[in-house]
Each structure stands twice: as structure tokens, then as C-alpha cells.
Amino acid sequence: MKLVWSPETASKAYLETIQTCGISTKSSVAEFLSAMAAGYNARLTVEAWKNDSNINGESIATSIGLAIATRHNRGRYICVVPDEKSRLEYVGAMKNSGVAVPEVMVGVAKEVMERLNGVDFLVVDERRSDFISIFNSAKLSNNGAILVCKNGSKIRNIDSNKFSWDSVLDGKVCVVRSVTLPFGSGLEIAYIASKDGSQKVRKYAKRWIRHIDRNSGEEHVIRR
């Protein structure tokens, strides 16, 4: 993938997300995604947002982390919400966090996604009824992209009972690599190939990522 990894930027975003979200917030997902978006220097980050029953829960923490990452890599972050009520909730929660409110687009997510070109970091909550159409309607960057499905549990491979990107994506993009991570309620991540054909499946630079869950104290070491 042509997205170039910057450990220094990733570390800065990670630490700032921890400081902003606070130790009492379940923000393991937020910290990790913030580091990823910043480290890979995502130019256009998009989140299809769904509110938690608790507005101060994981959903807004993820948004805070993405906003912080965008500031560090000088990119653009857009949050897509379904209606005006959600927009007010989202904007209010972001203002309360002290983080600058990013661009917010209101409307049917599929229609909004079709107006955005060059998405290279896309986060979608699986609890949204339209989450499959959001992934498939996204106009991804020619340089490759990272797709993130939060709380992925609905789409399973019948044989393995594991999350299946093949069941989500319509075949228009090539998945270079996918990984399941035990953060929050689970993260499913797919790395999408650039469109110049220079990548082959699993031709990836390997690196180790160390992450400590502040709620359980467990340490996760992941080879990427």
C-alpha cells in the first residue's frame, strides 16, 4: 500500500487521544484508530457515525481520536450522520470534549459517500443497518485505503464463522490483507490495494504493534 507509515505521528496522536478521552473512557478503539489514521497519513478520513446509548461512550471517543489524528497529519475528517438530531448530538459531544468539531455531512450515508472522492481511511459501525452499502459506495483513494468495521459480528463466513470481507465488499476492490483485533467490541480491518496494480496480496512490510488495554490491563502484541 502506498500509504506510508510514520511511527512518530502515530505515537503523538495515540498519546493525545489517551489524554483527551480520559482514563475512565472505554477508548481502546479510539486510541488504536487514531494512531492508525495519523501514522498512515490519511488524507481523507470518513466516519459513518452511530450514537451509543451513552453519548460519552465508545462512539464519540472514536470520533475524538480521528479528529486528533487528522490534526496531526493535516488531513480532512468528515463525519456522516443520518439526520439533524444525530448532528446536534454529535456536534454537542465533540464540543464538550474540547476537540475542534470536524466537517459533518447529514443525509443517507450511501448518497453522501458517492459525493466524496479519494477516501483512504473509512470507519463504519456495523450496528448501522446500511453499513454494507456505505463500504460499497465509497470512492476510495487510488493510492489504497484502510477500511474499518467496528463491532463486526453480523457478516460471517458460513464455514469458519468468522467475519468475511468477501461478504461485505462487492468485488470492485482488492483486499491486500485483513485482520481481526480484540479492541472494544472487536475491530475488522481491511487493507485495500492501490489501483496501479503494483501490490500483491500479503506483500506487506511486517511490524509489531504493542497495545495495552487500560480497562483490563491486558497487553496485546500484534504483528502487522
PDB file of C-alpha atoms in Angstrom:
ATOM      1  CA  MET A   1       0.000   0.000   0.000  1.00  0.00           C
ATOM      2  CA  LYS A   2       1.284   3.418  -0.870  1.00  0.00           C
ATOM      3  CA  LEU A   3       0.181   4.904   2.434  1.00  0.00           C
ATOM      4  CA  VAL A   4       3.476   5.456   4.233  1.00  0.00           C
ATOM      5  CA  TRP A   5       3.722   4.626   7.936  1.00  0.00           C
ATOM      6  CA  SER A   6       5.029   7.332  10.281  1.00  0.00           C
ATOM      7  CA  PRO A   7       5.574   5.963  13.821  1.00  0.00           C
ATOM      8  CA  GLU A   8       6.279   9.408  15.264  1.00  0.00           C
ATOM      9  CA  THR A   9       2.960  10.857  14.082  1.00  0.00           C
ATOM     10  CA  ALA A  10       1.116   7.736  15.193  1.00  0.00           C
ATOM     11  CA  SER A  11       2.617   7.951  18.681  1.00  0.00           C
ATOM     12  CA  LYS A  12       1.688  11.617  19.088  1.00  0.00           C
ATOM     13  CA  ALA A  13      -1.928  11.022  18.081  1.00  0.00           C
ATOM     14  CA  TYR A  14      -2.164   7.926  20.293  1.00  0.00           C
ATOM     15  CA  LEU A  15      -0.947   9.742  23.405  1.00  0.00           C
ATOM     16  CA  GLU A  16      -3.080  12.817  22.816  1.00  0.00           C
ATOM     17  CA  THR A  17      -6.177  10.646  22.385  1.00  0.00           C
ATOM     18  CA  ILE A  18      -5.482   8.988  25.741  1.00  0.00           C
ATOM     19  CA  GLN A  19      -5.097  12.378  27.411  1.00  0.00           C
ATOM     20  CA  THR A  20      -8.247  13.807  25.821  1.00  0.00           C
ATOM     21  CA  CYS A  21     -10.576  10.833  26.290  1.00  0.00           C
ATOM     22  CA  GLY A  22      -9.563  10.265  29.898  1.00  0.00           C
ATOM     23  CA  ILE A  23      -8.755   7.087  31.762  1.00  0.00           C
ATOM     24  CA  SER A  24     -12.398   6.319  32.622  1.00  0.00           C
ATOM     25  CA  THR A  25     -13.478   6.180  28.992  1.00  0.00           C
ATOM     26  CA  LYS A  26     -13.503   2.886  27.080  1.00  0.00           C
ATOM     27  CA  SER A  27     -11.268   4.294  24.421  1.00  0.00           C
ATOM     28  CA  SER A  28      -9.011   1.401  23.375  1.00  0.00           C
ATOM     29  CA  VAL A  29     -10.615   1.531  19.933  1.00  0.00           C
ATOM     30  CA  ALA A  30     -10.207   5.313  19.765  1.00  0.00           C
ATOM     31  CA  GLU A  31      -6.520   5.189  20.636  1.00  0.00           C
ATOM     32  CA  PHE A  32      -5.725   2.494  18.133  1.00  0.00           C
ATOM     33  CA  LEU A  33      -7.658   4.049  15.232  1.00  0.00           C
ATOM     34  CA  SER A  34      -6.218   7.472  16.000  1.00  0.00           C
ATOM     35  CA  ALA A  35      -2.709   6.047  15.752  1.00  0.00           C
ATOM     36  CA  MET A  36      -3.532   4.232  12.520  1.00  0.00           C
ATOM     37  CA  ALA A  37      -5.114   7.232  10.782  1.00  0.00           C
ATOM     38  CA  ALA A  38      -2.272   9.507  11.845  1.00  0.00           C
ATOM     39  CA  GLY A  39       0.506   7.018  11.229  1.00  0.00           C
ATOM     40  CA  TYR A  40      -0.671   6.198   7.723  1.00  0.00           C
ATOM     41  CA  ASN A  41      -1.059   9.907   6.982  1.00  0.00           C
ATOM     42  CA  ALA A  42      -4.675   9.513   5.843  1.00  0.00           C
ATOM     43  CA  ARG A  43      -5.598  12.491   3.689  1.00  0.00           C
ATOM     44  CA  LEU A  44      -9.364  11.905   3.791  1.00  0.00           C
ATOM     45  CA  THR A  45     -10.829  10.127   6.807  1.00  0.00           C
ATOM     46  CA  VAL A  46     -14.548   9.392   6.846  1.00  0.00           C
ATOM     47  CA  GLU A  47     -16.626   8.005   9.702  1.00  0.00           C
ATOM     48  CA  ALA A  48     -20.198   6.772   9.312  1.00  0.00           C
ATOM     49  CA  TRP A  49     -21.279   7.551  12.863  1.00  0.00           C
ATOM     50  CA  LYS A  50     -23.804   5.831  15.086  1.00  0.00           C
ATOM     51  CA  ASN A  51     -24.544   7.132  18.558  1.00  0.00           C
ATOM     52  CA  ASP A  52     -24.144   4.929  21.619  1.00  0.00           C
ATOM     53  CA  SER A  53     -26.929   4.875  24.192  1.00  0.00           C
ATOM     54  CA  ASN A  54     -24.336   6.720  26.262  1.00  0.00           C
ATOM     55  CA  ILE A  55     -23.193   9.763  24.261  1.00  0.00           C
ATOM     56  CA  ASN A  56     -19.884   9.720  26.138  1.00  0.00           C
ATOM     57  CA  GLY A  57     -19.229   6.115  25.134  1.00  0.00           C
ATOM     58  CA  GLU A  58     -17.043   4.476  22.565  1.00  0.00           C
ATOM     59  CA  SER A  59     -18.631   6.087  19.501  1.00  0.00           C
ATOM     60  CA  ILE A  60     -17.715   9.651  20.424  1.00  0.00           C
ATOM     61  CA  ALA A  61     -14.296   8.558  21.726  1.00  0.00           C
ATOM     62  CA  THR A  62     -13.535   7.133  18.287  1.00  0.00           C
ATOM     63  CA  SER A  63     -14.558  10.432  16.700  1.00  0.00           C
ATOM     64  CA  ILE A  64     -12.294  12.349  19.069  1.00  0.00           C
ATOM     65  CA  GLY A  65      -9.390  10.083  18.161  1.00  0.00           C
ATOM     66  CA  LEU A  66      -9.969  10.535  14.428  1.00  0.00           C
ATOM     67  CA  ALA A  67     -10.200  14.312  14.822  1.00  0.00           C
ATOM     68  CA  ILE A  68      -6.899  14.337  16.700  1.00  0.00           C
ATOM     69  CA  ALA A  69      -5.254  12.145  14.059  1.00  0.00           C
ATOM     70  CA  THR A  70      -6.436  14.444  11.289  1.00  0.00           C
ATOM     71  CA  ARG A  71      -4.926  17.465  13.002  1.00  0.00           C
ATOM     72  CA  HIS A  72      -1.575  15.691  13.307  1.00  0.00           C
ATOM     73  CA  ASN A  73      -1.448  14.575   9.686  1.00  0.00           C
ATOM     74  CA  ARG A  74      -3.102  17.747   8.355  1.00  0.00           C
ATOM     75  CA  GLY A  75      -5.763  15.749   6.584  1.00  0.00           C
ATOM     76  CA  ARG A  76      -9.508  16.059   6.303  1.00  0.00           C
ATOM     77  CA  TYR A  77     -12.014  14.277   8.557  1.00  0.00           C
ATOM     78  CA  ILE A  78     -15.712  14.067   7.698  1.00  0.00           C
ATOM     79  CA  CYS A  79     -18.374  12.550   9.929  1.00  0.00           C
ATOM     80  CA  VAL A  80     -21.535  11.293   8.211  1.00  0.00           C
ATOM     81  CA  VAL A  81     -24.720  11.308  10.320  1.00  0.00           C
ATOM     82  CA  PRO A  82     -28.231  10.228   9.271  1.00  0.00           C
ATOM     83  CA  ASP A  83     -30.325  13.188  10.465  1.00  0.00           C
ATOM     84  CA  GLU A  84     -30.389  16.580  12.170  1.00  0.00           C
ATOM     85  CA  LYS A  85     -30.952  15.061  15.609  1.00  0.00           C
ATOM     86  CA  SER A  86     -27.789  12.992  15.275  1.00  0.00           C
ATOM     87  CA  ARG A  87     -25.882  16.021  14.016  1.00  0.00           C
ATOM     88  CA  LEU A  88     -26.814  18.033  17.093  1.00  0.00           C
ATOM     89  CA  GLU A  89     -25.847  15.165  19.399  1.00  0.00           C
ATOM     90  CA  TYR A  90     -22.550  14.666  17.636  1.00  0.00           C
ATOM     91  CA  VAL A  91     -21.586  18.339  17.497  1.00  0.00           C
ATOM     92  CA  GLY A  92     -22.551  18.835  21.149  1.00  0.00           C
ATOM     93  CA  ALA A  93     -20.479  15.857  22.299  1.00  0.00           C
ATOM     94  CA  MET A  94     -17.457  16.953  20.281  1.00  0.00           C
ATOM     95  CA  LYS A  95     -17.656  20.491  21.672  1.00  0.00           C
ATOM     96  CA  ASN A  96     -17.828  19.087  25.204  1.00  0.00           C
ATOM     97  CA  SER A  97     -14.663  17.094  24.543  1.00  0.00           C
ATOM     98  CA  GLY A  98     -12.723  20.248  23.731  1.00  0.00           C
ATOM     99  CA  VAL A  99     -11.727  18.929  20.302  1.00  0.00           C
ATOM    100  CA  ALA A 100     -12.481  21.006  17.217  1.00  0.00           C
ATOM    101  CA  VAL A 101     -15.671  19.841  15.505  1.00  0.00           C
ATOM    102  CA  PRO A 102     -14.864  18.350  12.078  1.00  0.00           C
ATOM    103  CA  GLU A 103     -16.957  18.565   8.926  1.00  0.00           C
ATOM    104  CA  VAL A 104     -20.367  16.967   9.391  1.00  0.00           C
ATOM    105  CA  MET A 105     -22.489  15.771   6.481  1.00  0.00           C
ATOM    106  CA  VAL A 106     -26.156  14.907   7.025  1.00  0.00           C
ATOM    107  CA  GLY A 107     -28.092  12.503   4.878  1.00  0.00           C
ATOM    108  CA  VAL A 108     -28.341   8.955   3.601  1.00  0.00           C
ATOM    109  CA  ALA A 109     -24.812   7.648   4.045  1.00  0.00           C
ATOM    110  CA  LYS A 110     -24.684   5.893   0.663  1.00  0.00           C
ATOM    111  CA  GLU A 111     -25.622   9.127  -1.129  1.00  0.00           C
ATOM    112  CA  VAL A 112     -23.149  11.166   0.897  1.00  0.00           C
ATOM    113  CA  MET A 113     -20.336   8.694   0.219  1.00  0.00           C
ATOM    114  CA  GLU A 114     -20.885   8.993  -3.518  1.00  0.00           C
ATOM    115  CA  ARG A 115     -20.064  12.714  -3.254  1.00  0.00           C
ATOM    116  CA  LEU A 116     -16.677  12.085  -1.597  1.00  0.00           C
ATOM    117  CA  ASN A 117     -13.660  11.194  -3.720  1.00  0.00           C
ATOM    118  CA  GLY A 118     -10.346   9.720  -2.578  1.00  0.00           C
ATOM    119  CA  VAL A 119     -11.313   8.212   0.794  1.00  0.00           C
ATOM    120  CA  ASP A 120      -8.285   6.473   2.272  1.00  0.00           C
ATOM    121  CA  PHE A 121      -9.483   5.764   5.836  1.00  0.00           C
ATOM    122  CA  LEU A 122     -13.102   4.713   6.364  1.00  0.00           C
ATOM    123  CA  VAL A 123     -14.646   3.752   9.709  1.00  0.00           C
ATOM    124  CA  VAL A 124     -18.169   2.294   9.785  1.00  0.00           C
ATOM    125  CA  ASP A 125     -20.134   0.987  12.761  1.00  0.00           C
ATOM    126  CA  GLU A 126     -21.573  -2.432  11.935  1.00  0.00           C
ATOM    127  CA  ARG A 127     -24.666  -1.602  14.022  1.00  0.00           C
ATOM    128  CA  ARG A 128     -25.814   0.722  11.239  1.00  0.00           C
ATOM    129  CA  SER A 129     -28.379  -1.014   9.062  1.00  0.00           C
ATOM    130  CA  ASP A 130     -26.743   0.474   5.954  1.00  0.00           C
ATOM    131  CA  PHE A 131     -23.134  -0.379   6.768  1.00  0.00           C
ATOM    132  CA  ILE A 132     -22.611  -2.693   3.773  1.00  0.00           C
ATOM    133  CA  SER A 133     -23.827  -0.111   1.275  1.00  0.00           C
ATOM    134  CA  ILE A 134     -21.538   2.502   2.846  1.00  0.00           C
ATOM    135  CA  PHE A 135     -18.446   0.384   2.200  1.00  0.00           C
ATOM    136  CA  ASN A 136     -19.519  -0.407  -1.352  1.00  0.00           C
ATOM    137  CA  SER A 137     -20.445   3.159  -2.303  1.00  0.00           C
ATOM    138  CA  ALA A 138     -17.180   4.668  -1.033  1.00  0.00           C
ATOM    139  CA  LYS A 139     -14.916   6.152  -3.704  1.00  0.00           C
ATOM    140  CA  LEU A 140     -11.561   5.038  -2.384  1.00  0.00           C
ATOM    141  CA  SER A 141      -8.184   6.626  -2.994  1.00  0.00           C
ATOM    142  CA  ASN A 142      -6.143   5.381  -5.945  1.00  0.00           C
ATOM    143  CA  ASN A 143      -3.242   5.013  -3.514  1.00  0.00           C
ATOM    144  CA  GLY A 144      -5.034   2.362  -1.483  1.00  0.00           C
ATOM    145  CA  ALA A 145      -7.253   2.590   1.586  1.00  0.00           C
ATOM    146  CA  ILE A 146      -7.950   1.188   5.025  1.00  0.00           C
ATOM    147  CA  LEU A 147     -11.482   0.044   5.850  1.00  0.00           C
ATOM    148  CA  VAL A 148     -12.542  -0.414   9.468  1.00  0.00           C
ATOM    149  CA  CYS A 149     -15.707  -2.139  10.652  1.00  0.00           C
ATOM    150  CA  LYS A 150     -16.466  -1.611  14.343  1.00  0.00           C
ATOM    151  CA  ASN A 151     -18.468  -4.226  16.273  1.00  0.00           C
ATOM    152  CA  GLY A 152     -18.274  -6.626  13.316  1.00  0.00           C
ATOM    153  CA  SER A 153     -20.449  -9.629  14.069  1.00  0.00           C
ATOM    154  CA  LYS A 154     -23.269  -9.845  11.504  1.00  0.00           C
ATOM    155  CA  ILE A 155     -21.270 -10.783   8.427  1.00  0.00           C
ATOM    156  CA  ARG A 156     -19.791 -14.233   8.954  1.00  0.00           C
ATOM    157  CA  ASN A 157     -18.252 -16.815   6.679  1.00  0.00           C
ATOM    158  CA  ILE A 158     -20.538 -19.863   6.852  1.00  0.00           C
ATOM    159  CA  ASP A 159     -17.651 -22.341   7.017  1.00  0.00           C
ATOM    160  CA  SER A 160     -15.365 -20.586   9.503  1.00  0.00           C
ATOM    161  CA  ASN A 161     -17.925 -18.450  11.395  1.00  0.00           C
ATOM    162  CA  LYS A 162     -15.517 -15.522  11.066  1.00  0.00           C
ATOM    163  CA  PHE A 163     -16.158 -12.027   9.778  1.00  0.00           C
ATOM    164  CA  SER A 164     -15.919 -12.061   5.984  1.00  0.00           C
ATOM    165  CA  TRP A 165     -14.913  -9.019   3.945  1.00  0.00           C
ATOM    166  CA  ASP A 166     -15.843 -11.005   0.842  1.00  0.00           C
ATOM    167  CA  SER A 167     -19.429 -10.925   2.114  1.00  0.00           C
ATOM    168  CA  VAL A 168     -19.275  -7.161   2.637  1.00  0.00           C
ATOM    169  CA  LEU A 169     -17.440  -5.865  -0.425  1.00  0.00           C
ATOM    170  CA  ASP A 170     -18.809  -6.229  -3.932  1.00  0.00           C
ATOM    171  CA  GLY A 171     -15.557  -7.316  -5.541  1.00  0.00           C
ATOM    172  CA  LYS A 172     -14.644  -3.928  -7.018  1.00  0.00           C
ATOM    173  CA  VAL A 173     -11.589  -3.633  -4.782  1.00  0.00           C
ATOM    174  CA  CYS A 174      -8.713  -5.963  -3.931  1.00  0.00           C
ATOM    175  CA  VAL A 175      -8.160  -6.773  -0.254  1.00  0.00           C
ATOM    176  CA  VAL A 176      -4.406  -6.979   0.283  1.00  0.00           C
ATOM    177  CA  ARG A 177      -4.700  -8.046   3.890  1.00  0.00           C
ATOM    178  CA  SER A 178      -7.326  -8.236   6.619  1.00  0.00           C
ATOM    179  CA  VAL A 179      -7.057  -8.588  10.368  1.00  0.00           C
ATOM    180  CA  THR A 180      -9.347  -9.019  13.381  1.00  0.00           C
ATOM    181  CA  LEU A 181      -8.352  -7.125  16.532  1.00  0.00           C
ATOM    182  CA  PRO A 182      -9.743  -7.613  20.069  1.00  0.00           C
ATOM    183  CA  PHE A 183     -10.275  -3.935  20.859  1.00  0.00           C
ATOM    184  CA  GLY A 184     -13.600  -2.735  22.231  1.00  0.00           C
ATOM    185  CA  SER A 185     -16.318  -4.969  20.814  1.00  0.00           C
ATOM    186  CA  GLY A 186     -13.960  -6.064  18.068  1.00  0.00           C
ATOM    187  CA  LEU A 187     -12.427  -4.421  15.015  1.00  0.00           C
ATOM    188  CA  GLU A 188     -12.330  -5.815  11.488  1.00  0.00           C
ATOM    189  CA  ILE A 189      -9.761  -4.080   9.289  1.00  0.00           C
ATOM    190  CA  ALA A 190      -9.110  -4.482   5.573  1.00  0.00           C
ATOM    191  CA  TYR A 191      -6.205  -3.003   3.618  1.00  0.00           C
ATOM    192  CA  ILE A 192      -7.226  -2.190   0.055  1.00  0.00           C
ATOM    193  CA  ALA A 193      -4.718  -2.294  -2.816  1.00  0.00           C
ATOM    194  CA  SER A 194      -3.765   0.757  -4.831  1.00  0.00           C
ATOM    195  CA  LYS A 195      -5.202   0.901  -8.328  1.00  0.00           C
ATOM    196  CA  ASP A 196      -1.888   0.889 -10.183  1.00  0.00           C
ATOM    197  CA  GLY A 197      -1.580  -2.872  -9.790  1.00  0.00           C
ATOM    198  CA  SER A 198       1.777  -2.675  -8.013  1.00  0.00           C
ATOM    199  CA  GLN A 199       0.633  -4.667  -4.969  1.00  0.00           C
ATOM    200  CA  LYS A 200       0.107  -8.335  -4.447  1.00  0.00           C
ATOM    201  CA  VAL A 201      -1.806  -9.987  -1.648  1.00  0.00           C
ATOM    202  CA  ARG A 202       0.229 -10.238   1.567  1.00  0.00           C
ATOM    203  CA  LYS A 203       3.278  -8.428   0.155  1.00  0.00           C
ATOM    204  CA  TYR A 204       3.374  -6.318   3.308  1.00  0.00           C
ATOM    205  CA  ALA A 205       6.112  -4.912   5.475  1.00  0.00           C
ATOM    206  CA  LYS A 206       5.819  -6.641   8.841  1.00  0.00           C
ATOM    207  CA  ARG A 207       5.935  -4.647  12.066  1.00  0.00           C
ATOM    208  CA  TRP A 208       4.969  -5.214  15.685  1.00  0.00           C
ATOM    209  CA  ILE A 209       2.415  -3.024  17.430  1.00  0.00           C
ATOM    210  CA  ARG A 210       2.151  -3.084  21.218  1.00  0.00           C
ATOM    211  CA  HIS A 211      -1.133  -2.008  22.810  1.00  0.00           C
ATOM    212  CA  ILE A 212      -2.237  -2.129  26.444  1.00  0.00           C
ATOM    213  CA  ASP A 213      -5.954  -2.207  27.258  1.00  0.00           C
ATOM    214  CA  ARG A 214      -6.282   0.310  30.100  1.00  0.00           C
ATOM    215  CA  ASN A 215      -9.509  -1.261  31.348  1.00  0.00           C
ATOM    216  CA  SER A 216      -8.326  -4.881  31.665  1.00  0.00           C
ATOM    217  CA  GLY A 217      -4.589  -4.286  31.895  1.00  0.00           C
ATOM    218  CA  GLU A 218      -4.026  -6.852  29.148  1.00  0.00           C
ATOM    219  CA  GLU A 219      -1.173  -6.332  26.725  1.00  0.00           C
ATOM    220  CA  HIS A 220      -1.758  -7.101  23.035  1.00  0.00           C
ATOM    221  CA  VAL A 221       1.208  -7.527  20.698  1.00  0.00           C
ATOM    222  CA  ILE A 222       0.131  -7.636  17.074  1.00  0.00           C
ATOM    223  CA  ARG A 223       2.239  -8.347  14.037  1.00  0.00           C
ATOM    224  CA  ARG A 224       1.132  -6.236  11.083  1.00  0.00           C
TER     225      ARG A 224
END
